[in-house]
XYZ file of C-alpha atoms in Angstrom:
526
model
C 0.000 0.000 0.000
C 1.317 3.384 -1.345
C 1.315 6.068 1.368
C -1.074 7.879 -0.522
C -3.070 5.192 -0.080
C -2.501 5.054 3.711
C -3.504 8.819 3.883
C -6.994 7.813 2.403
C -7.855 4.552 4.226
C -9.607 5.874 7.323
C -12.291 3.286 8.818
C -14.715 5.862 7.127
C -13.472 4.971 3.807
C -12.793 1.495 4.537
C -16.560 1.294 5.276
C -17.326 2.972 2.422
C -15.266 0.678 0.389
C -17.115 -2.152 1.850
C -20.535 -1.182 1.286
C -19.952 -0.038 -2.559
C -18.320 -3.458 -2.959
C -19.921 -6.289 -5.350
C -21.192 -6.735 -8.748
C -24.030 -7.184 -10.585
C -25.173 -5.804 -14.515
C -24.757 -2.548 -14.905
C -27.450 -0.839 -17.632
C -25.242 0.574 -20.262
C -26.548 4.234 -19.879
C -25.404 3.663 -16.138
C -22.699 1.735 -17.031
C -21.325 4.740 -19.522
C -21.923 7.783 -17.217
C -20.362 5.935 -14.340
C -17.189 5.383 -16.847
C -16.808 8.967 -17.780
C -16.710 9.891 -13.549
C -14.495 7.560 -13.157
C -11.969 8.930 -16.390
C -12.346 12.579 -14.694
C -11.789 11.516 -11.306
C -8.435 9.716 -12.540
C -7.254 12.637 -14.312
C -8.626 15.622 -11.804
C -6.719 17.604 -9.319
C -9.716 18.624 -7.555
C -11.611 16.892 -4.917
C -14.956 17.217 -6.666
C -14.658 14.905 -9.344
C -13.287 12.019 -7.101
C -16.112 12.949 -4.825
C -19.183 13.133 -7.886
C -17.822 9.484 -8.644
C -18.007 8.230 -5.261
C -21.471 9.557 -4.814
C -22.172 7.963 -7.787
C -21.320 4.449 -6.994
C -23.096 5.181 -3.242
C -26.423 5.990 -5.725
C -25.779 2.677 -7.800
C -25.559 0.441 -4.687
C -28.048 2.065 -3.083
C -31.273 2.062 -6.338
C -29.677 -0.833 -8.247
C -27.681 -2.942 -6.602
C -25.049 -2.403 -8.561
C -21.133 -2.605 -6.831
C -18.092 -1.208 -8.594
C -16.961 -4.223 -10.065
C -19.760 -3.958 -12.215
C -18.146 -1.133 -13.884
C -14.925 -2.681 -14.595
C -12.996 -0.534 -11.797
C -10.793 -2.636 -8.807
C -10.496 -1.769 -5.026
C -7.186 -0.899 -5.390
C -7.793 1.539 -8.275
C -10.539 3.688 -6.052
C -8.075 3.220 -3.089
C -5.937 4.989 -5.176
C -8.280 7.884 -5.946
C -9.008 8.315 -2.501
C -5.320 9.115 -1.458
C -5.153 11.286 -4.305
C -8.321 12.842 -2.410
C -6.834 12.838 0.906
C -3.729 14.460 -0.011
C -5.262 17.411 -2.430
C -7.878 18.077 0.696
C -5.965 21.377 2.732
C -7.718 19.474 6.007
C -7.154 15.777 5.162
C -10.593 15.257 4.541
C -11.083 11.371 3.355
C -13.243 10.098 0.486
C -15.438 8.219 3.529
C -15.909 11.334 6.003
C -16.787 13.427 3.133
C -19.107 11.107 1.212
C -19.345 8.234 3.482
C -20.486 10.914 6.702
C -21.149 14.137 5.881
C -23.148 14.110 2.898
C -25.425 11.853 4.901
C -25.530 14.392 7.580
C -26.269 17.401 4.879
C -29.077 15.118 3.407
C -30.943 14.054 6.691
C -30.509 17.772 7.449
C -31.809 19.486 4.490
C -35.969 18.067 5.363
C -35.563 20.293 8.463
C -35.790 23.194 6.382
C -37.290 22.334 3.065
C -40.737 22.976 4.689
C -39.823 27.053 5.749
C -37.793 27.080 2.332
C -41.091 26.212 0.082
C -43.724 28.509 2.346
C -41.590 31.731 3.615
C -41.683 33.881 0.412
C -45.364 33.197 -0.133
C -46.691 33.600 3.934
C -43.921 36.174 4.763
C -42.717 38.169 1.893
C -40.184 40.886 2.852
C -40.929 44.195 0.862
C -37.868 44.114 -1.329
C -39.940 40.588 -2.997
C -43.134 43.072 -2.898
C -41.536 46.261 -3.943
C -42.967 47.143 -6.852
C -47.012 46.343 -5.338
C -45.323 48.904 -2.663
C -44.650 51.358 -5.082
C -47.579 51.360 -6.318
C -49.098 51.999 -3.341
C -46.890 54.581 -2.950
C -47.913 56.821 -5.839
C -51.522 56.055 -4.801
C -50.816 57.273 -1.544
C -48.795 60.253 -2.360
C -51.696 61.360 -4.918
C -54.605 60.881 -2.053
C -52.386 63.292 0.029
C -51.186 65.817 -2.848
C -47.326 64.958 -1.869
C -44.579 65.948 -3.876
C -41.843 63.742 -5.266
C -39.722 65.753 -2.197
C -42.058 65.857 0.223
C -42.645 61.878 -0.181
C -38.562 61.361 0.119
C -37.634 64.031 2.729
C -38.567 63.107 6.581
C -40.186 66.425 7.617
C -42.281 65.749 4.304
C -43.450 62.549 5.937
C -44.076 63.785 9.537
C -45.984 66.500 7.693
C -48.241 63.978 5.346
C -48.489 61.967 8.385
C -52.325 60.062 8.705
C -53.458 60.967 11.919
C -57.597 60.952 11.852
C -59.905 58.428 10.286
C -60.689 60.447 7.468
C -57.308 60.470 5.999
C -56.659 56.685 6.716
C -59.613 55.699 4.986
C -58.470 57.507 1.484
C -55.070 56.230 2.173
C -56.176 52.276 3.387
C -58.774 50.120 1.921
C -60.556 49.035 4.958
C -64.285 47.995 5.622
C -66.672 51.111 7.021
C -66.883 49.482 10.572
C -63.562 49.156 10.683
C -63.287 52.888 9.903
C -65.831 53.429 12.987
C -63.841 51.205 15.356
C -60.904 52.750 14.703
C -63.036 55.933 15.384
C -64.217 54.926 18.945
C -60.263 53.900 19.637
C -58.873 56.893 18.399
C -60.891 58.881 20.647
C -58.615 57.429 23.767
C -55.305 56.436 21.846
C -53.045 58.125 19.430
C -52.721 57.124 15.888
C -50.328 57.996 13.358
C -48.232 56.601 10.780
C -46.421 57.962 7.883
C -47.433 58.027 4.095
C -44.360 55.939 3.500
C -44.994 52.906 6.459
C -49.129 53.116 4.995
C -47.478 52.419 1.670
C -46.257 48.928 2.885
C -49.881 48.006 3.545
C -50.656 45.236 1.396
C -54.037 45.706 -0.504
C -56.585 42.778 -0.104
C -54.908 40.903 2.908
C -57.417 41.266 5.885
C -54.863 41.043 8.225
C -51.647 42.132 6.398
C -49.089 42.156 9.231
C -47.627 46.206 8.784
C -51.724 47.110 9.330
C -51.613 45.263 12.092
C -48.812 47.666 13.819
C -50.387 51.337 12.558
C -53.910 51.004 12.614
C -55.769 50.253 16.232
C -58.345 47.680 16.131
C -61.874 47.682 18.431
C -59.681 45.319 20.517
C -57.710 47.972 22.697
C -61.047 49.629 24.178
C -62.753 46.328 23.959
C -60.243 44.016 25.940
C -61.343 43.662 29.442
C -58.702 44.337 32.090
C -57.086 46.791 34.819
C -54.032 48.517 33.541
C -50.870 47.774 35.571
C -48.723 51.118 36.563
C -46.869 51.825 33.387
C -43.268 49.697 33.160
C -40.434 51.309 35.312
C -42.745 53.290 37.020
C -41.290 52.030 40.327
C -37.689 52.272 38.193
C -37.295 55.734 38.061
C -34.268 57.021 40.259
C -34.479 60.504 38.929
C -35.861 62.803 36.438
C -36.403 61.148 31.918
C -33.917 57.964 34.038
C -35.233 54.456 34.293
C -32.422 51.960 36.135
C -33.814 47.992 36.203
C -30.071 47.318 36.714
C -26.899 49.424 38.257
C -24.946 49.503 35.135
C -27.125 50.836 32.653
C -29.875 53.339 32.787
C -32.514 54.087 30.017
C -33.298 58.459 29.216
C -36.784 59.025 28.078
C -35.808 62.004 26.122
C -39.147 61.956 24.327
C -42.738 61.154 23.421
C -42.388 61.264 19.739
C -42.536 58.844 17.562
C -42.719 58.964 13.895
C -45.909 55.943 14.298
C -47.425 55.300 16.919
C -46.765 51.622 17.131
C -50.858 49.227 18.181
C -48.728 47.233 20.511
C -46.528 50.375 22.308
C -45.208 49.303 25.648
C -45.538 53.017 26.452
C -48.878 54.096 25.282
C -49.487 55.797 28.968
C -45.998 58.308 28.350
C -47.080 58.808 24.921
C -50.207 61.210 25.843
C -52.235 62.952 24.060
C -49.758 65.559 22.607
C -45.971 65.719 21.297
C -43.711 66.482 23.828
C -39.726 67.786 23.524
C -38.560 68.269 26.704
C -36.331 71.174 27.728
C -32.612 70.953 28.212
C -32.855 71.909 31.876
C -34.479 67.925 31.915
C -31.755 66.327 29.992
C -29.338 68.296 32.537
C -30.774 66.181 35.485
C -30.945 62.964 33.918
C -27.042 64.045 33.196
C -26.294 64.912 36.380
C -27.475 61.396 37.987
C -25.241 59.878 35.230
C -22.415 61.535 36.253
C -22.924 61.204 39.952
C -23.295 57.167 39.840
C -19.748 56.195 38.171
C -21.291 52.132 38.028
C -23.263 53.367 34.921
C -21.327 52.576 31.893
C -24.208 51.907 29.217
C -26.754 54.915 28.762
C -29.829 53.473 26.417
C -31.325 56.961 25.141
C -35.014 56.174 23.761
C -38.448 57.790 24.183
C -40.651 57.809 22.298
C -37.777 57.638 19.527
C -34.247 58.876 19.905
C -34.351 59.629 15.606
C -37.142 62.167 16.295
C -34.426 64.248 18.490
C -33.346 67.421 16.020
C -30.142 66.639 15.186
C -29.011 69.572 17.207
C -29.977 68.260 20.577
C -28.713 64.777 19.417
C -25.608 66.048 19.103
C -25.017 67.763 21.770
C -26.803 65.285 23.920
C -24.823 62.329 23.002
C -21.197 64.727 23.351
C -22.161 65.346 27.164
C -22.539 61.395 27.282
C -19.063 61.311 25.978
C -17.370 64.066 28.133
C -18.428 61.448 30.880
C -15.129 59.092 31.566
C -17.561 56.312 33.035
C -20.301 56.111 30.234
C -18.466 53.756 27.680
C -21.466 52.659 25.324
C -24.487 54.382 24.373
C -27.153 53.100 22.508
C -30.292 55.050 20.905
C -33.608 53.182 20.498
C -35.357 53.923 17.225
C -37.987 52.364 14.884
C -37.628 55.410 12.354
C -35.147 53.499 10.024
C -38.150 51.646 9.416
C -41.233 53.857 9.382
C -39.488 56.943 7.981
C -35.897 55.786 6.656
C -35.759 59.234 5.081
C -34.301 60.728 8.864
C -30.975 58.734 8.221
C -29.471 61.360 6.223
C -25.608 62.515 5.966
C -26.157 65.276 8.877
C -27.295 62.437 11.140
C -25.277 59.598 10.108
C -22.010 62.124 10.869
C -23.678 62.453 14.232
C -23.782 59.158 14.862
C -20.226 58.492 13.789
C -18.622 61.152 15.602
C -19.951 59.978 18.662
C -18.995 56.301 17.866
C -15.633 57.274 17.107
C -15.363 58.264 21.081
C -17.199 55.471 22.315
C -19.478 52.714 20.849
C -22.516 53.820 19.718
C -25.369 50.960 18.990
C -28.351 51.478 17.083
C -31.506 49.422 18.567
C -34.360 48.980 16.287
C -37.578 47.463 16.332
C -38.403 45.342 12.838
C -40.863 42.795 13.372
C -42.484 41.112 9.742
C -39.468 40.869 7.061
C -42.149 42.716 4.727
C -40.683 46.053 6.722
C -37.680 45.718 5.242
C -37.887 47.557 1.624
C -34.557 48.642 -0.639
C -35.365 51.978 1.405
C -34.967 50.921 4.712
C -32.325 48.339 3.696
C -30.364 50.769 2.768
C -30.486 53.430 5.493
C -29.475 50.105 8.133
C -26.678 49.560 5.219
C -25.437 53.258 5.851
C -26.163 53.117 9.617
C -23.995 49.704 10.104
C -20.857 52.069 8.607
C -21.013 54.553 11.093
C -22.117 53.118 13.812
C -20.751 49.643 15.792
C -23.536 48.011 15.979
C -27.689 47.770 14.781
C -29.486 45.420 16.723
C -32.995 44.078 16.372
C -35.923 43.752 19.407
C -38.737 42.530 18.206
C -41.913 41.874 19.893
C -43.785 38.396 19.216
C -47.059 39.619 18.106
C -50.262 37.440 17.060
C -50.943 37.102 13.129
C -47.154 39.226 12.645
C -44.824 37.098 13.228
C -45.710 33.901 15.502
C -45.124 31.068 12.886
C -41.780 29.540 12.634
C -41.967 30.630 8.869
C -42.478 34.192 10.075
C -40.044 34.884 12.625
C -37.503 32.542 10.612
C -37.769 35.289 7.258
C -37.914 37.834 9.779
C -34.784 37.075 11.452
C -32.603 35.985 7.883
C -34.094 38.555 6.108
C -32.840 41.924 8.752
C -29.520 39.122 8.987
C -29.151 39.946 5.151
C -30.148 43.942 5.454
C -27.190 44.724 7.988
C -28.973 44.238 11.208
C -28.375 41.456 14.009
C -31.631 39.476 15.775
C -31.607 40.602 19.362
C -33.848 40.063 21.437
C -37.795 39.003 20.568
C -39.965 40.527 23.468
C -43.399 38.281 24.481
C -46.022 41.239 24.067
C -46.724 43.196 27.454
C -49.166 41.884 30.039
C -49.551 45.207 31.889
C -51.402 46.359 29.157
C -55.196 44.780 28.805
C -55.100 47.236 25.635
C -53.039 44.532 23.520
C -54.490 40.914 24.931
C -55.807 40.101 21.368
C -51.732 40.573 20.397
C -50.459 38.578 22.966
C -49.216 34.404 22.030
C -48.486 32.048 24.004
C -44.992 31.471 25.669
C -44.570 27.980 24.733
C -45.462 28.939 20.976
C -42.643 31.368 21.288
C -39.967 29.451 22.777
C -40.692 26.932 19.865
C -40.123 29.089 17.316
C -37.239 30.234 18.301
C -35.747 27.108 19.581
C -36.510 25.799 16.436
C -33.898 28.357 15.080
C -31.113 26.495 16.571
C -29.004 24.141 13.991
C -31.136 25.428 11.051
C -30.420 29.299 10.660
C -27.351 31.149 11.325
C -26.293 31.587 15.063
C -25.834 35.265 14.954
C -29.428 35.364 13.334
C -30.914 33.883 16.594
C -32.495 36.599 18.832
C -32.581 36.161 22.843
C -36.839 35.195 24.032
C -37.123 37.518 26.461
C -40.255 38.830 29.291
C -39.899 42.286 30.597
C -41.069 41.914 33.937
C -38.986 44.107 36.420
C -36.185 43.931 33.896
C -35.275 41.234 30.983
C -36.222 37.632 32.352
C -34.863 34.852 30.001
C -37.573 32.363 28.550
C -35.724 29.136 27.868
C -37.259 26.499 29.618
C -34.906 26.424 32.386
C -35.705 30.126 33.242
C -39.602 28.818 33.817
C -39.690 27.807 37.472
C -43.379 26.548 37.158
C -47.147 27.689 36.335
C -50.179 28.689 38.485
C -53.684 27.757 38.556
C -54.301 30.684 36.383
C -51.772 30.253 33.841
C -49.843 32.657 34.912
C -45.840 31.408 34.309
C -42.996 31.774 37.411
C -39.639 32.829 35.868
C -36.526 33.171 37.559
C -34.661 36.506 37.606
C -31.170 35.193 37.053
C -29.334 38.568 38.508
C -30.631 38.287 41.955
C -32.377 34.812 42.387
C -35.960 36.442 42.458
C -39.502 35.043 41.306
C -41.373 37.149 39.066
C -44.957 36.136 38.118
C -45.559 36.685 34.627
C -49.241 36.210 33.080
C -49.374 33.928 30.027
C -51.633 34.656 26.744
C -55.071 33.533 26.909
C -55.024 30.379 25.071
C -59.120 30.814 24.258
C -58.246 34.276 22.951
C -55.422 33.757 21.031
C -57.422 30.454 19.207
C -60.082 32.947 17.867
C -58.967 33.716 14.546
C -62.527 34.665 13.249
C -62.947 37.507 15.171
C -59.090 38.329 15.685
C -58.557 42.258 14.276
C -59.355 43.067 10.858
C -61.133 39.053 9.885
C -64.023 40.406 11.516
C -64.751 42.671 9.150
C -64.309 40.348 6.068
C -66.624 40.525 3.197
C -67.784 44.175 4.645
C -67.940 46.669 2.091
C -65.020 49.066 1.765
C -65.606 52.551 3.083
C-alpha cells in the first residue's frame, strides 16, 4: 500500500469501500456515465470529481444494486483515488468522512428546512420581494395626500403627510366602514399615526396584512377587558427622563415622539395625548445622575424615539454622554429606520459616527415582519452599520405578525441579510389589557425560536425575552413553574428572584374569526 493510499484509508473509507463493494449488470446508460466519472476523477486535481464518482457508486448500490466491479474498476484503483483525495484536501478530509459521513448528515438535514424554504416567500414576503405592489401603493398614496416627489422622500415631508384621523386613513387604506368606525371609537382614547411611507407597505386585499396590524388600532384595545398595571419602570425611576432595572445601565426618556405610533406600544401611557420635547434643563438632570453614579457605563437613550431628536440636541446630547469618563457605550432606540428611513441622512449619520468614534454607539431597532424591510430601509441600516458599531434588532412576538416559525424565521434571515443582528424578541406586554388580542403564548414562542437552533445562522438567533422588572430569560430552564391561572414563574437570574408573569389567553389567542381586521371580512369598503 502506497502512502497515498494510507492517507486515504480511514475506517470511514474502509466502510465505504465495503458497502460499494460487489457486482451485478450494470445498464449501459449507467454503465457509460459511471465510466466517464471515473476517467475525470483519474485525471482531476480537484476533490470534486473524485467525490461526484463516489457519490455515484453510493447511488448505484443504493437504487440498483449495482457494486463497482460492475463497472470494470478494482479496489485498489478507487483506493488509489481516494489518497489522491486525501492528499489534495488542505484538512485531510477522506473520500469516507466526506461522502461516506457528511453528505449523509447534509441530506438528513436538508428536510428540516425544506418545509420554511417552500412557504416563507409566499406567507412572509419581505418588501424588497413586494416592492414594486409597494410602489404602487406609494404613488396612490402620495396622490390621495397631494405629496410631492420631495415631500414623499424628505422626513419632515413625511411627519408632515403623516395620517393621523380616520378620514385620511380611509383615502389612504382600503378598509371595511366598521372598521373605519372602530378605529373611530379607539382613536378617541389612543393616538394614531403613521407615515405616508410605512401606509405604503400596507398590502391591498390581505385582511390582516401584518404592517396594518402595527399602525392602525383595532376595536380590541377599548374592547379588551382588564385593569391597567402602573406603566413599566414606574417604580424604576431614580431621577428625572432615568429608568435603572439594573446598576450599570440606565434608560433616558428624552421623548414622546414617535414617527408611528406603534398598536402594541409598551408606552402608550408616556405617549399622551400631545408631542412632547422636553427642555434641556431635563436632559441636565438625567445628566447629572449619570455623572454622579460612576457604576453606569451603558446609557440606552429612547423615548418615544431617539431619531425624532433634532439633530441639534442629538448632538449635543450624546457629546455630554461622551465628556463622561464612566459612560463607555451608548445606545439610541429607534424604529424610524423603518417607518421613515428618510431621517438617516448625511447630517445624522455624521452624528452618529462622531460619537462612535469616542465610544461605541449601537443602534436598537424594532423590525418585526421581514415585509418592513424595503430597498429603502435596507439601505439606510446599510449606511447606519458604517457609522455606527452596531444595529441590533428587538422585536416583539405579536399574534398574526410574526408567531409562525416561517415568520419569525424570514424575519430574522431577512434583517440578517439587510445589515442588522436578531436581538432580542420581546413576548407582548401583560400590563397592558389594551393589547391581549396581540399577545401568544410562551410555549409557541420558545418553539419558534428554539426551532432556530441548527437550522439558521447563530448570529441570526435573537434572545426570548419577558420584561417583567427587567429582561427575564424564557428558555425552559428560566420557567420555574405555572399557576392555577396560567400565569408562568420565571426566575430573575441577577438576583435569584420570582417574578410572576401572566401567560396569553389560550381561548383568545385560538379565535382567529374575530381576531382584528377578519371580523370585518366581506364588509364593504368605506
Amino acid at each position: 500500500m502506497t502512502h497515498a493510499k494510507r492517507l486515504g484509508m480511514d475506517a470511514f473509507t474502509i466502510e465505504l469501500l465495503d458497502g460499494i463493494s460487489g457486482g451485478g449488470e450494470a445498464p449501459a446508460e449507467l454503465a457509460a456515465e459511471v465510466g466517464r466519472l471515473f476517467a475525470a476523477a483519474r485525471d482531476a486535481q480537484r476533490t470534486g470529481p473524485i467525490v461526484e464518482l463516489f457519490r455515484a457508486l453510493v447511488d448505484a448500490k443504493r437504487r440498483p444494486g449495482i457494486g463497482f466491479e460492475a463497472f470494470g474498476m478494482s479496489r485498489d484503483a478507487l483506493e488509489e483515488l481516494c489518497g489522491r483525495h486525501c492528499s489534495i484536501d488542505e484538512h485531510g478530509v477522506t473520500v469516507g468522512g466526506r461522502v461516506g459521513r457528511a453528505a449523509a448528515v447534509v441530506e438528513a438535514a436538508n428536510p428540516r428546512v425544506a418545509d420554511y424554504l417552500a412557504r416563507r416567500d409566499v406567507e412572509a414576503p419581505s418588501g424588497v420581494e413586494l416592492w414594486d405592489e409597494l410602489c404602487a401603493n406609494a404613488r396612490r398614496i402620495r396622490d390621495v395626500l397631494g405629496m410631492s416627489e420631495e415631500d414623499w422622500n424628505s422626513f419632515s415631508g413625511q411627519l408632515r403627510f403623516a395620517v393621523n384621523d380616520v378620514e385620511t386613513l380611509a383615502r389612504c387604506l382600503d378598509l371595511p366602514e366598521s372598521a373605519i368606525r372602530d378605529v373611530a371609537r379607539v382613536t378617541g382614547t389612543y393616538r394614531m399615526r403613521l407615515t405616508p411611507y410605512y401606509a405604503s407597505l400596507v398590502r391591498r386585499g390581505v385582511a390582516n396584512d401584518p404592517v396594518l396590524l402595527q399602525c392602525v388600532p383595532t376595536a380590541e384595545m377599548v374592547d379588551n377587558v382588564g385593569v391597567e398595571l402602573p406603566p413599566v419602570a414606574s417604580d424604576h425611576s431614580p431621577a428625572r427622563l432615568v429608568d435603572q432595572f439594573y446598576p450599570r445601565v440606565v434608560a433616558v426618556k428624552v421623548t414622546n415622539m414617535c414617527a408611528m405610533y406603534c398598536t402594541h406600544c409598551l408606552r402608550i401611557a408616556h405617549i399622551g395625548r400631545a408631542d412632547r420635547m422636553f427642555s434641556r434643563e431635563a436632559y441636565a438632570e438625567a445628566l447629572d445622575y449619570i455623572r454622579a453614579n460612576d457604576s453606569i457605563r451603558d446609557v440606552l437613550i429612547t423615548g418615544g424615539d431617539a431619531f425624532m431628536l433634532p439633530n441639534e440636541t442629538l448632538r449635543w446630547l450624546l457629546g455630554e454622554l461622551d465628556a463622561i469618563d464612566h459612560v463607555r457605550v451608548k445606545r439610541l432606540g429607534t424604529r424610524v429606520p423603518v417607518t421613515t428611513p428618510q431621517r438617516v441622512d448625511s447630517e445624522l449619520l455624521d452624528i452618529l459616527a462622531a460619537s462612535d468614534d469616542r465610544g461605541p454607539v449601537r443602534v436598537v431597532t424594532q423590525i418585526n415582519t421581514a415585509q418592513e424591510i424595503t430597498p429603502v430601509s435596507r439601505d439606510a441600516f446599510r449606511r447606519l452599520s458604517r457609522h455606527v458599531s452596531a444595529v441590533l434588532n428587538q422585536a416583539v412576538l405579536l399574534r398574526g405578525i410574526n408567531d409562525s416559525r416561517v415568520k419569525m424565521w424570514k424575519l430574522c434571515e431577512t434583517i440578517h441579510e439587510a445589515y442588522v443582528r436578531p436581538y432580542y424578541v420581546f413576548n407582548c406586554s401583560y400590563r397592558n389589557p389594551q393589547y391581549a388580542h396581540m399577545r401568544v403564548p410562551i410555549e409557541r414562542g420558545r418553539d419558534i425560536i428554539e426551532g432556530m437552533y441548527g437550522n439558521i445562522s447563530g448570529d441570526a438567533i435573537p434572545r426570548y425575552i419577558a420584561a417583567a422588572g427587567g429582561k427575564i430569560p424564557l428558555h425552559r430552564d428560566n420557567v420555574a413553574g405555572r399557576g392555577a391561572d396560567g400565569a408562568v414563574f420565571l426566575h430573575k437570574p441577577w438576583n435569584g428572584e420570582e417574578a410572576v408573569y401572566p401567560d396569553a389567553d389560550p381561548d383568545l389567542y385560538g379565535n382567529d374569526a374575530d381576531f382584528a381586521f377578519n371580523r370585518y371580512m366581506g364588509e364593504r369598503k368605506a
